[in-house]
mmCIF file of C-alpha atoms and ligand atoms in Angstrom:
data_model
loop_
_atom_site.group_PDB
_atom_site.id
_atom_site.type_symbol
_atom_site.label_atom_id
_atom_site.label_comp_id
_atom_site.label_asym_id
_atom_site.label_seq_id
_atom_site.Cartn_x
_atom_site.Cartn_y
_atom_site.Cartn_z
ATOM 1 C CA MET D 1 -78.927 25.562 -61.128
ATOM 2 C CA MET D 2 -75.767 27.617 -60.574
ATOM 3 C CA LEU D 3 -76.391 31.112 -59.259
ATOM 4 C CA LEU D 4 -74.101 34.080 -58.544
ATOM 5 C CA ALA D 5 -75.377 36.523 -55.904
ATOM 6 C CA PHE D 6 -74.159 39.949 -54.801
ATOM 7 C CA GLU D 7 -74.744 41.906 -51.589
ATOM 8 C CA THR D 8 -73.702 45.578 -51.315
ATOM 9 C CA SER D 9 -76.438 47.182 -49.189
ATOM 10 C CA CYS D 10 -74.049 48.665 -46.621
ATOM 11 C CA ASP D 11 -70.341 48.199 -45.943
ATOM 12 C CA GLU D 12 -69.756 44.594 -47.003
ATOM 13 C CA THR D 13 -68.981 43.703 -50.608
ATOM 14 C CA SER D 14 -69.994 40.095 -50.972
ATOM 15 C CA ALA D 15 -70.419 37.552 -53.770
ATOM 16 C CA ALA D 16 -71.531 33.946 -53.421
ATOM 17 C CA ILE D 17 -72.101 30.937 -55.615
ATOM 18 C CA VAL D 18 -75.146 28.902 -54.681
ATOM 19 C CA SER D 19 -76.315 25.651 -56.219
ATOM 20 C CA HIS D 20 -79.279 23.456 -55.173
ATOM 21 C CA GLY D 21 -79.510 24.978 -51.690
ATOM 22 C CA ARG D 22 -75.773 24.676 -51.065
ATOM 23 C CA VAL D 23 -73.324 27.512 -50.654
ATOM 24 C CA LEU D 24 -70.320 26.673 -52.845
ATOM 25 C CA SER D 25 -68.524 29.901 -51.948
ATOM 26 C CA ASN D 26 -69.276 33.059 -49.992
ATOM 27 C CA VAL D 27 -66.669 35.814 -50.214
ATOM 28 C CA VAL D 28 -67.098 38.867 -47.992
ATOM 29 C CA SER D 29 -64.868 41.929 -48.150
ATOM 30 C CA SER D 30 -65.578 44.068 -45.106
ATOM 31 C CA GLN D 31 -64.968 47.815 -45.086
ATOM 32 C CA ILE D 32 -65.128 48.170 -41.283
ATOM 33 C CA LYS D 33 -61.572 49.504 -40.965
ATOM 34 C CA LEU D 34 -62.171 52.146 -43.637
ATOM 35 C CA HIS D 35 -65.250 53.550 -41.882
ATOM 36 C CA ALA D 36 -63.890 53.198 -38.334
ATOM 37 C CA GLU D 37 -62.063 56.529 -38.405
ATOM 38 C CA TYR D 38 -65.377 58.307 -39.238
ATOM 39 C CA GLY D 39 -67.277 56.515 -36.456
ATOM 40 C CA GLY D 40 -69.857 55.098 -38.882
ATOM 41 C CA VAL D 41 -70.477 54.093 -42.482
ATOM 42 C CA VAL D 42 -69.864 56.901 -45.024
ATOM 43 C CA PRO D 43 -72.107 56.070 -48.022
ATOM 44 C CA GLU D 44 -69.887 57.701 -50.689
ATOM 45 C CA LEU D 45 -66.818 55.813 -49.437
ATOM 46 C CA ALA D 46 -68.793 52.566 -49.203
ATOM 47 C CA ALA D 47 -69.907 52.924 -52.835
ATOM 48 C CA ARG D 48 -66.364 53.550 -54.085
ATOM 49 C CA GLU D 49 -65.082 50.534 -52.168
ATOM 50 C CA HIS D 50 -67.842 48.362 -53.621
ATOM 51 C CA LEU D 51 -66.880 49.502 -57.091
ATOM 52 C CA LYS D 52 -63.255 48.596 -56.432
ATOM 53 C CA ASN D 53 -64.028 45.242 -54.786
ATOM 54 C CA LEU D 54 -66.925 43.883 -56.814
ATOM 55 C CA LEU D 55 -64.969 42.188 -59.591
ATOM 56 C CA PRO D 56 -62.200 40.722 -57.385
ATOM 57 C CA VAL D 57 -64.807 39.402 -54.944
ATOM 58 C CA ALA D 58 -66.924 37.895 -57.759
ATOM 59 C CA ARG D 59 -63.823 36.345 -59.385
ATOM 60 C CA LYS D 60 -62.793 34.839 -56.048
ATOM 61 C CA ALA D 61 -66.293 33.440 -55.421
ATOM 62 C CA MET D 62 -66.281 31.771 -58.848
ATOM 63 C CA ALA D 63 -62.720 30.456 -58.421
ATOM 64 C CA GLU D 64 -63.518 28.971 -54.987
ATOM 65 C CA ALA D 65 -66.598 27.282 -56.427
ATOM 66 C CA GLY D 66 -64.556 26.094 -59.409
ATOM 67 C CA ILE D 67 -66.836 27.632 -62.019
ATOM 68 C CA LEU D 68 -66.693 30.080 -64.932
ATOM 69 C CA PRO D 69 -69.242 32.796 -65.835
ATOM 70 C CA SER D 70 -70.462 30.551 -68.652
ATOM 71 C CA HIS D 71 -71.635 27.987 -66.033
ATOM 72 C CA LEU D 72 -74.073 30.461 -64.453
ATOM 73 C CA ASP D 73 -77.816 29.955 -64.822
ATOM 74 C CA ALA D 74 -78.905 33.110 -62.990
ATOM 75 C CA VAL D 75 -77.624 36.224 -61.231
ATOM 76 C CA ALA D 76 -79.081 37.888 -58.116
ATOM 77 C CA ALA D 77 -78.383 40.996 -56.046
ATOM 78 C CA THR D 78 -79.766 42.861 -53.067
ATOM 79 C CA GLN D 79 -82.323 45.358 -54.383
ATOM 80 C CA GLY D 80 -83.063 47.025 -51.034
ATOM 81 C CA PRO D 81 -83.304 48.303 -48.409
ATOM 82 C CA GLY D 82 -79.914 49.890 -47.814
ATOM 83 C CA LEU D 83 -77.704 52.835 -48.711
ATOM 84 C CA GLY D 84 -78.757 53.962 -52.206
ATOM 85 C CA ILE D 85 -75.354 54.391 -53.811
ATOM 86 C CA ALA D 86 -74.018 51.250 -52.133
ATOM 87 C CA LEU D 87 -76.949 49.151 -53.407
ATOM 88 C CA LEU D 88 -76.564 50.658 -56.857
ATOM 89 C CA MET D 89 -73.065 49.245 -57.303
ATOM 90 C CA GLY D 90 -73.884 45.576 -56.710
ATOM 91 C CA PHE D 91 -77.337 45.728 -58.280
ATOM 92 C CA LYS D 92 -76.223 47.311 -61.554
ATOM 93 C CA ALA D 93 -73.101 45.129 -61.831
ATOM 94 C CA ALA D 94 -75.265 42.015 -61.360
ATOM 95 C CA GLN D 95 -77.865 43.225 -63.845
ATOM 96 C CA ALA D 96 -75.182 43.964 -66.452
ATOM 97 C CA LEU D 97 -73.615 40.543 -65.983
ATOM 98 C CA ALA D 98 -76.977 38.785 -66.320
ATOM 99 C CA PHE D 99 -77.728 40.868 -69.418
ATOM 100 C CA ALA D 100 -74.395 39.938 -71.002
ATOM 101 C CA LEU D 101 -74.875 36.236 -70.181
ATOM 102 C CA GLU D 102 -78.546 36.340 -71.264
ATOM 103 C CA LYS D 103 -79.575 34.754 -67.951
ATOM 104 C CA PRO D 104 -82.382 35.649 -65.517
ATOM 105 C CA PHE D 105 -81.696 38.377 -62.976
ATOM 106 C CA ILE D 106 -83.477 38.595 -59.646
ATOM 107 C CA GLY D 107 -83.483 41.441 -57.092
ATOM 108 C CA ILE D 108 -83.782 40.355 -53.459
ATOM 109 C CA HIS D 109 -85.115 42.039 -50.310
ATOM 110 C CA HIS D 110 -82.242 42.143 -47.819
ATOM 111 C CA HIS D 111 -84.401 41.438 -44.752
ATOM 112 C CA GLU D 112 -86.250 38.589 -46.429
ATOM 113 C CA ALA D 113 -82.849 37.016 -47.120
ATOM 114 C CA HIS D 114 -81.933 37.344 -43.417
ATOM 115 C CA LEU D 115 -84.915 35.083 -42.618
ATOM 116 C CA TYR D 116 -83.093 32.258 -44.439
ATOM 117 C CA SER D 117 -79.580 32.797 -43.083
ATOM 118 C CA PRO D 118 -80.105 30.720 -39.870
ATOM 119 C CA TRP D 119 -80.878 27.740 -42.136
ATOM 120 C CA ILE D 120 -77.761 27.985 -44.267
ATOM 121 C CA ALA D 121 -74.490 26.111 -43.820
ATOM 122 C CA SER D 122 -71.616 28.427 -44.687
ATOM 123 C CA ARG D 123 -70.068 25.829 -46.927
ATOM 124 C CA GLY D 124 -71.204 22.659 -48.596
ATOM 125 C CA GLU D 125 -74.032 21.029 -46.683
ATOM 126 C CA ALA D 126 -77.653 21.624 -47.639
ATOM 127 C CA VAL D 127 -78.848 22.362 -44.097
ATOM 128 C CA LEU D 128 -81.709 24.390 -45.535
ATOM 129 C CA ALA D 129 -83.716 21.162 -45.844
ATOM 130 C CA ASP D 130 -84.597 21.531 -42.127
ATOM 131 C CA PHE D 131 -86.348 24.794 -42.896
ATOM 132 C CA GLU D 132 -89.571 23.068 -43.986
ATOM 133 C CA ASN D 133 -89.848 21.258 -40.634
ATOM 134 C CA PHE D 134 -89.754 24.427 -38.581
ATOM 135 C CA GLN D 135 -92.471 26.566 -40.064
ATOM 136 C CA PRO D 136 -93.946 28.651 -38.687
ATOM 137 C CA ASN D 137 -91.064 30.296 -36.837
ATOM 138 C CA ILE D 138 -90.317 33.671 -35.299
ATOM 139 C CA SER D 139 -87.247 35.358 -36.735
ATOM 140 C CA LEU D 140 -85.307 38.058 -34.903
ATOM 141 C CA ILE D 141 -83.263 40.200 -37.276
ATOM 142 C CA VAL D 142 -80.916 42.351 -35.287
ATOM 143 C CA SER D 143 -78.038 44.417 -36.671
ATOM 144 C CA GLY D 144 -76.627 47.913 -36.954
ATOM 145 C CA GLY D 145 -79.340 48.984 -39.374
ATOM 146 C CA HIS D 146 -82.338 46.899 -38.378
ATOM 147 C CA THR D 147 -84.105 45.284 -35.433
ATOM 148 C CA MET D 148 -87.282 43.406 -36.245
ATOM 149 C CA LEU D 149 -89.444 40.434 -35.388
ATOM 150 C CA VAL D 150 -90.929 38.510 -38.282
ATOM 151 C CA LEU D 151 -93.376 35.612 -38.295
ATOM 152 C CA VAL D 152 -92.275 33.196 -41.021
ATOM 153 C CA GLU D 153 -95.490 31.376 -41.832
ATOM 154 C CA SER D 154 -94.229 29.177 -44.649
ATOM 155 C CA GLU D 155 -91.880 29.189 -47.624
ATOM 156 C CA LEU D 156 -91.725 32.757 -49.017
ATOM 157 C CA LYS D 157 -94.607 33.821 -46.751
ATOM 158 C CA HIS D 158 -93.993 36.042 -43.742
ATOM 159 C CA ARG D 159 -95.455 38.877 -41.695
ATOM 160 C CA VAL D 160 -93.523 41.611 -39.874
ATOM 161 C CA LEU D 161 -94.699 41.719 -36.249
ATOM 162 C CA GLY D 162 -92.680 44.691 -35.045
ATOM 163 C CA GLY D 163 -89.499 46.663 -35.370
ATOM 164 C CA THR D 164 -87.506 49.432 -33.832
ATOM 165 C CA ILE D 165 -89.152 52.827 -33.650
ATOM 166 C CA ASP D 166 -85.784 54.613 -33.377
ATOM 167 C CA ASP D 167 -82.247 53.161 -33.114
ATOM 168 C CA ALA D 168 -81.419 49.568 -34.045
ATOM 169 C CA ALA D 169 -79.893 47.354 -31.325
ATOM 170 C CA GLY D 170 -76.461 47.365 -33.031
ATOM 171 C CA GLU D 171 -76.626 51.137 -33.251
ATOM 172 C CA CYS D 172 -77.278 51.213 -29.492
ATOM 173 C CA PHE D 173 -74.188 49.065 -28.880
ATOM 174 C CA ASP D 174 -72.118 51.303 -31.174
ATOM 175 C CA LYS D 175 -73.376 54.635 -29.811
ATOM 176 C CA THR D 176 -73.134 53.723 -26.130
ATOM 177 C CA GLY D 177 -69.659 52.308 -26.827
ATOM 178 C CA LYS D 178 -68.680 55.633 -28.385
ATOM 179 C CA LEU D 179 -69.810 57.389 -25.197
ATOM 180 C CA MET D 180 -67.427 55.084 -23.304
ATOM 181 C CA GLY D 181 -64.613 55.999 -25.698
ATOM 182 C CA LEU D 182 -64.607 52.640 -27.510
ATOM 183 C CA ALA D 183 -63.754 52.323 -31.210
ATOM 184 C CA TYR D 184 -66.337 51.765 -33.969
ATOM 185 C CA PRO D 185 -68.044 49.349 -34.234
ATOM 186 C CA ALA D 186 -68.280 49.012 -30.459
ATOM 187 C CA GLY D 187 -70.645 46.001 -30.428
ATOM 188 C CA PRO D 188 -67.931 43.322 -30.541
ATOM 189 C CA ILE D 189 -65.776 45.265 -28.027
ATOM 190 C CA ILE D 190 -68.657 45.581 -25.550
ATOM 191 C CA ASP D 191 -69.304 41.862 -26.016
ATOM 192 C CA ARG D 192 -65.677 41.082 -25.084
ATOM 193 C CA LEU D 193 -65.458 43.497 -22.129
ATOM 194 C CA ALA D 194 -68.857 42.391 -20.796
ATOM 195 C CA GLU D 195 -67.478 38.865 -20.306
ATOM 196 C CA GLN D 196 -65.567 40.126 -17.258
ATOM 197 C CA GLY D 197 -68.142 42.647 -16.070
ATOM 198 C CA ASN D 198 -71.040 42.550 -13.643
ATOM 199 C CA PRO D 199 -74.352 42.882 -15.539
ATOM 200 C CA ALA D 200 -76.150 43.957 -12.348
ATOM 201 C CA ALA D 201 -73.650 46.733 -11.520
ATOM 202 C CA TYR D 202 -75.722 49.517 -13.066
ATOM 203 C CA ASP D 203 -79.435 49.601 -13.718
ATOM 204 C CA PHE D 204 -80.475 50.840 -17.176
ATOM 205 C CA PRO D 205 -83.999 51.029 -18.632
ATOM 206 C CA ARG D 206 -85.472 48.113 -20.604
ATOM 207 C CA PRO D 207 -87.408 50.141 -23.207
ATOM 208 C CA LEU D 208 -90.869 48.889 -24.276
ATOM 209 C CA LEU D 209 -90.297 45.634 -22.385
ATOM 210 C CA HIS D 210 -93.741 45.707 -20.844
ATOM 211 C CA GLU D 211 -95.616 47.181 -23.809
ATOM 212 C CA ALA D 212 -98.055 44.801 -25.466
ATOM 213 C CA ASN D 213 -96.491 45.070 -28.909
ATOM 214 C CA ASP D 214 -93.495 43.658 -30.780
ATOM 215 C CA ASP D 215 -91.735 46.991 -31.254
ATOM 216 C CA PHE D 216 -88.351 48.015 -29.898
ATOM 217 C CA SER D 217 -86.824 51.342 -28.883
ATOM 218 C CA PHE D 218 -83.177 51.845 -27.977
ATOM 219 C CA SER D 219 -82.576 55.588 -28.128
ATOM 220 C CA GLY D 220 -83.777 56.125 -24.521
ATOM 221 C CA LEU D 221 -81.294 53.544 -23.266
ATOM 222 C CA LYS D 222 -78.495 55.345 -25.116
ATOM 223 C CA THR D 223 -79.570 58.677 -23.575
ATOM 224 C CA SER D 224 -79.623 57.209 -20.088
ATOM 225 C CA VAL D 225 -76.073 55.870 -20.590
ATOM 226 C CA ARG D 226 -75.043 59.365 -21.745
ATOM 227 C CA TYR D 227 -76.428 60.983 -18.556
ATOM 228 C CA PHE D 228 -74.964 58.228 -16.402
ATOM 229 C CA ILE D 229 -71.471 58.851 -17.792
ATOM 230 C CA ARG D 230 -71.924 62.633 -17.523
ATOM 231 C CA ASP D 231 -72.845 62.256 -13.839
ATOM 232 C CA ASN D 232 -70.054 59.725 -13.125
ATOM 233 C CA PRO D 233 -67.104 61.044 -15.183
ATOM 234 C CA THR D 234 -64.379 59.241 -13.212
ATOM 235 C CA LEU D 235 -65.975 55.894 -13.986
ATOM 236 C CA LEU D 236 -64.182 55.765 -17.333
ATOM 237 C CA ASP D 237 -60.798 55.903 -15.561
ATOM 238 C CA ASP D 238 -61.406 52.498 -14.004
ATOM 239 C CA PRO D 239 -61.121 49.504 -16.414
ATOM 240 C CA GLN D 240 -63.258 47.267 -14.186
ATOM 241 C CA LYS D 241 -66.036 49.864 -14.049
ATOM 242 C CA ILE D 242 -65.958 50.080 -17.850
ATOM 243 C CA ARG D 243 -66.346 46.285 -18.007
ATOM 244 C CA ASP D 244 -69.274 46.528 -15.548
ATOM 245 C CA LEU D 245 -70.823 49.289 -17.641
ATOM 246 C CA CYS D 246 -70.485 47.168 -20.805
ATOM 247 C CA ALA D 247 -72.048 44.168 -19.069
ATOM 248 C CA SER D 248 -74.915 46.303 -17.726
ATOM 249 C CA VAL D 249 -75.695 47.919 -21.097
ATOM 250 C CA GLN D 250 -75.465 44.579 -22.903
ATOM 251 C CA SER D 251 -77.727 42.971 -20.340
ATOM 252 C CA ALA D 252 -80.419 45.670 -20.871
ATOM 253 C CA ILE D 253 -80.329 45.251 -24.681
ATOM 254 C CA VAL D 254 -80.277 41.444 -24.505
ATOM 255 C CA GLU D 255 -83.109 41.201 -21.966
ATOM 256 C CA VAL D 256 -85.431 43.272 -24.157
ATOM 257 C CA LEU D 257 -84.544 41.318 -27.316
ATOM 258 C CA VAL D 258 -84.941 37.898 -25.686
ATOM 259 C CA LYS D 259 -88.106 38.575 -23.676
ATOM 260 C CA LYS D 260 -89.942 40.228 -26.558
ATOM 261 C CA THR D 261 -88.928 37.457 -28.981
ATOM 262 C CA LEU D 262 -90.094 34.748 -26.554
ATOM 263 C CA ARG D 263 -93.349 36.558 -25.884
ATOM 264 C CA ALA D 264 -94.074 36.825 -29.623
ATOM 265 C CA ALA D 265 -93.328 33.112 -30.100
ATOM 266 C CA LYS D 266 -95.683 32.105 -27.293
ATOM 267 C CA ARG D 267 -98.466 34.402 -28.466
ATOM 268 C CA GLU D 268 -98.215 33.100 -32.044
ATOM 269 C CA GLY D 269 -98.007 29.498 -30.831
ATOM 270 C CA VAL D 270 -94.676 29.005 -32.603
ATOM 271 C CA ARG D 271 -92.184 26.316 -31.543
ATOM 272 C CA CYS D 272 -89.107 27.654 -33.302
ATOM 273 C CA ILE D 273 -87.107 30.878 -33.016
ATOM 274 C CA THR D 274 -84.348 31.975 -35.366
ATOM 275 C CA ALA D 275 -81.927 34.898 -35.193
ATOM 276 C CA SER D 276 -79.571 36.611 -37.607
ATOM 277 C CA GLY D 277 -77.847 39.961 -38.200
ATOM 278 C CA GLY D 278 -74.546 41.278 -36.812
ATOM 279 C CA VAL D 279 -75.766 41.551 -33.194
ATOM 280 C CA THR D 280 -76.526 37.810 -33.254
ATOM 281 C CA CYS D 281 -72.732 37.362 -32.954
ATOM 282 C CA ASN D 282 -73.095 38.679 -29.397
ATOM 283 C CA ARG D 283 -72.245 35.907 -26.925
ATOM 284 C CA GLY D 284 -74.589 37.274 -24.252
ATOM 285 C CA LEU D 285 -77.503 37.285 -26.693
ATOM 286 C CA ARG D 286 -76.711 33.794 -28.027
ATOM 287 C CA GLN D 287 -76.474 32.414 -24.494
ATOM 288 C CA ALA D 288 -79.641 34.142 -23.254
ATOM 289 C CA LEU D 289 -81.648 32.935 -26.269
ATOM 290 C CA GLN D 290 -80.356 29.404 -25.721
ATOM 291 C CA THR D 291 -81.296 29.429 -22.033
ATOM 292 C CA ALA D 292 -84.767 30.896 -22.646
ATOM 293 C CA CYS D 293 -85.569 28.540 -25.533
ATOM 294 C CA GLN D 294 -84.422 25.501 -23.571
ATOM 295 C CA LYS D 295 -86.621 26.520 -20.651
ATOM 296 C CA HIS D 296 -89.671 26.933 -22.889
ATOM 297 C CA ARG D 297 -88.854 23.920 -25.094
ATOM 298 C CA ILE D 298 -88.570 26.003 -28.207
ATOM 299 C CA THR D 299 -86.156 25.037 -30.965
ATOM 300 C CA LEU D 300 -83.538 27.737 -31.494
ATOM 301 C CA ARG D 301 -81.742 28.265 -34.752
ATOM 302 C CA LEU D 302 -78.982 30.880 -34.674
ATOM 303 C CA ALA D 303 -77.210 31.885 -37.874
ATOM 304 C CA GLU D 304 -73.580 30.738 -38.009
ATOM 305 C CA LYS D 305 -71.400 33.637 -36.913
ATOM 306 C CA SER D 306 -69.961 34.103 -40.407
ATOM 307 C CA LEU D 307 -73.497 34.357 -41.779
ATOM 308 C CA CYS D 308 -74.868 36.676 -39.068
ATOM 309 C CA THR D 309 -73.333 39.711 -40.729
ATOM 310 C CA ASP D 310 -74.296 40.742 -44.249
ATOM 311 C CA ASN D 311 -73.378 38.208 -46.924
ATOM 312 C CA ALA D 312 -74.296 37.203 -50.459
ATOM 313 C CA ALA D 313 -74.937 33.546 -49.528
ATOM 314 C CA MET D 314 -78.321 34.405 -47.996
ATOM 315 C CA ILE D 315 -79.195 36.515 -51.066
ATOM 316 C CA GLY D 316 -78.311 33.605 -53.360
ATOM 317 C CA ILE D 317 -80.165 30.971 -51.327
ATOM 318 C CA LEU D 318 -83.380 33.019 -51.338
ATOM 319 C CA ALA D 319 -82.985 33.924 -55.031
ATOM 320 C CA GLU D 320 -82.653 30.260 -55.968
ATOM 321 C CA ARG D 321 -85.752 29.365 -53.967
ATOM 322 C CA LYS D 322 -87.707 32.166 -55.644
ATOM 323 C CA LEU D 323 -86.630 31.052 -59.093
ATOM 324 C CA ARG D 324 -87.614 27.472 -58.278
ATOM 325 C CA ALA D 325 -91.002 28.673 -57.026
ATOM 326 C CA ASN D 326 -91.456 30.591 -60.308
ATOM 327 C CA VAL D 327 -91.700 33.946 -58.557
ATOM 328 C CA PRO D 328 -91.477 36.576 -61.340
ATOM 329 C CA VAL D 329 -87.866 37.731 -61.765
ATOM 330 C CA THR D 330 -86.912 41.399 -61.830
ATOM 331 C CA LEU D 331 -85.347 41.288 -65.307
ATOM 332 C CA PHE D 332 -83.572 44.331 -66.605
ATOM 333 C CA ASP D 333 -86.023 47.122 -65.857
ATOM 334 C CA GLY D 334 -85.705 46.694 -62.068
ATOM 335 C CA GLU D 335 -84.250 49.528 -60.011
ATOM 336 C CA ILE D 336 -82.789 49.656 -56.520
ATOM 337 C CA MET D 337 -85.272 50.258 -53.675
ATOM 338 C CA PRO D 338 -83.314 51.871 -50.785
ATOM 339 C CA GLY D 339 -86.440 52.347 -48.624
ATOM 340 C CA TRP D 340 -88.090 48.988 -49.400
ATOM 341 C CA THR D 341 -89.938 47.789 -46.301
ATOM 342 C CA LEU D 342 -90.725 44.167 -45.588
ATOM 343 C CA ALA D 343 -94.492 43.556 -45.463
HETATM 344 O O1 LIG Q 1 -75.299 42.836 -39.881
HETATM 345 P P1 LIG Q 1 -74.217 43.835 -39.747
HETATM 346 O O2 LIG Q 1 -72.821 43.427 -40.117
HETATM 347 O O3 LIG Q 1 -74.491 45.115 -40.611
HETATM 348 C C1 LIG Q 1 -75.640 45.861 -40.595
HETATM 349 O O4 LIG Q 1 -75.740 46.742 -39.724
HETATM 350 O O5 LIG Q 1 -76.509 45.618 -41.463
HETATM 351 O O6 LIG Q 1 -74.244 44.339 -38.230
HETATM 352 C C2 LIG Q 1 -73.297 45.221 -37.721
HETATM 353 C C3 LIG Q 1 -73.727 45.567 -36.310
HETATM 354 C C4 LIG Q 1 -72.870 46.662 -35.676
HETATM 355 O O7 LIG Q 1 -73.729 47.566 -35.026
HETATM 356 C C5 LIG Q 1 -72.004 45.893 -34.690
HETATM 357 O O8 LIG Q 1 -71.621 46.648 -33.569
HETATM 358 C C6 LIG Q 1 -72.942 44.772 -34.283
HETATM 359 O O9 LIG Q 1 -73.602 44.416 -35.468
HETATM 360 N N1 LIG Q 1 -72.200 43.637 -33.742
HETATM 361 C C7 LIG Q 1 -72.267 43.245 -32.452
HETATM 362 C C8 LIG Q 1 -71.382 42.144 -32.327
HETATM 363 N N2 LIG Q 1 -70.824 41.898 -33.540
HETATM 364 C C9 LIG Q 1 -71.339 42.818 -34.398
HETATM 365 N N3 LIG Q 1 -72.970 43.731 -31.436
HETATM 366 C C10 LIG Q 1 -72.812 43.133 -30.235
HETATM 367 N N4 LIG Q 1 -71.992 42.082 -30.042
HETATM 368 C C11 LIG Q 1 -71.259 41.569 -31.040
HETATM 369 N N5 LIG Q 1 -70.452 40.530 -30.826
HETATM 370 ZN ZN1 LIG Q 2 -78.392 42.911 -42.744
#
C-alpha cells in the first residue's frame, strides 16, 4: 500500500507518503510568517497559499519518497474540522487526483488523526506497532484551535471525555502574549522567555481545575492577565518581569492541562497518556507531563516535535489503517465538514 495524504485544515500545507505504517516523507509548508502581521490566521489568505503550495508540496513528498503518482494505491485528505476554504483546497485536490488515478479516496477527521501522531516516527521506522500495546490510553490534543481529552479504547474506537468551553490552550498562549506585546504566535516565545522566569512570581487562576469534569476554560485566565497588565503598566518595561509573567502564565496553563489529564487517566484506569498538537511543543508542558507520569507510573507518549503541529503524516497513517480495516471510504461524493465534531 502506497498512500498520499494531504492536510490543509488551517495554515499548514502538508503532503505525506505513507506505506505500511511508515512515513516515507512528510512535507510541511507553514504559513506562520504570512499570518503573523495580522495577529492570527486569515482564512482567505490561507486558502490562496494552500492553492499555491499544494502541487509543489505534493511533488516534493513524492520525490522524497522516490515514487511517482502511478505508484499510489490511495489518496487521503483532512475532511474536517477546520477553516472551510482552507479544507476545501486540499480535500478537492486530493479527490481530483484519486479520481484521475482511479484509486480510493478517504476523508479523515483531523482530531482522530491527532490521536495517532504520538505513535508515529517522523521518518522510516514503524513505531506505530507499539500502539496496540498501550490501549486504552488517554490522549490530550492541545493546539491553537483545539484542547480536548479523548479516551482511546482500541483501534479506531475512542470517546471524547471533555474539551474547552471557550479558548483553546494555544489561543490562550497567543492572546496573553499579544497583551504582553509579543509577536504571533506567542506560544513558542512565551515558552522561551519562561525558561528564565519565575513561575511563582504572579498568581493566575487555574480555570476548572477543581471541577469534576474533563472540560477546560482559558478565557478567564486571559482576562485576568489583561487586568493584571492594565493595573501594572510599568511591568512591561522590565525584561525580567516579562519573563516572570510568561513563566507564571505558562505555569497556570500547564498545571490545568497536566492535572486534568492525570485525573482522567486515573479515573478511567488507564496506564498510558499521549499528547499532540502545537502546544505539546511547549517544554514546560512536556517536562510537567513527564514528571507527573513518572510519579504515577503511567507510560507517556509525546508526539515528536515535528509531528505535534499539523501534518499530513498523521492523516496518512490513520487513512491507511482505516483502509486496512475496511472502513467505508468517502469516494467522490464526500464534501468537507468544517464543523465536524469528534464523537
Ligand atoms: O497544532 P498547531 O500548529 O495548529 C493548530 O492550532 O491547529 O498549533 C499552533 C498553536 C499556536 O497557538 C502556538 O502558539 C502553539 O500551538 N505553540 C506553542 C508552542 N509551539 C506552538 N505554545 C506553547 N509553547 C510552544 N512551544
Ligand atoms: Zn491540529
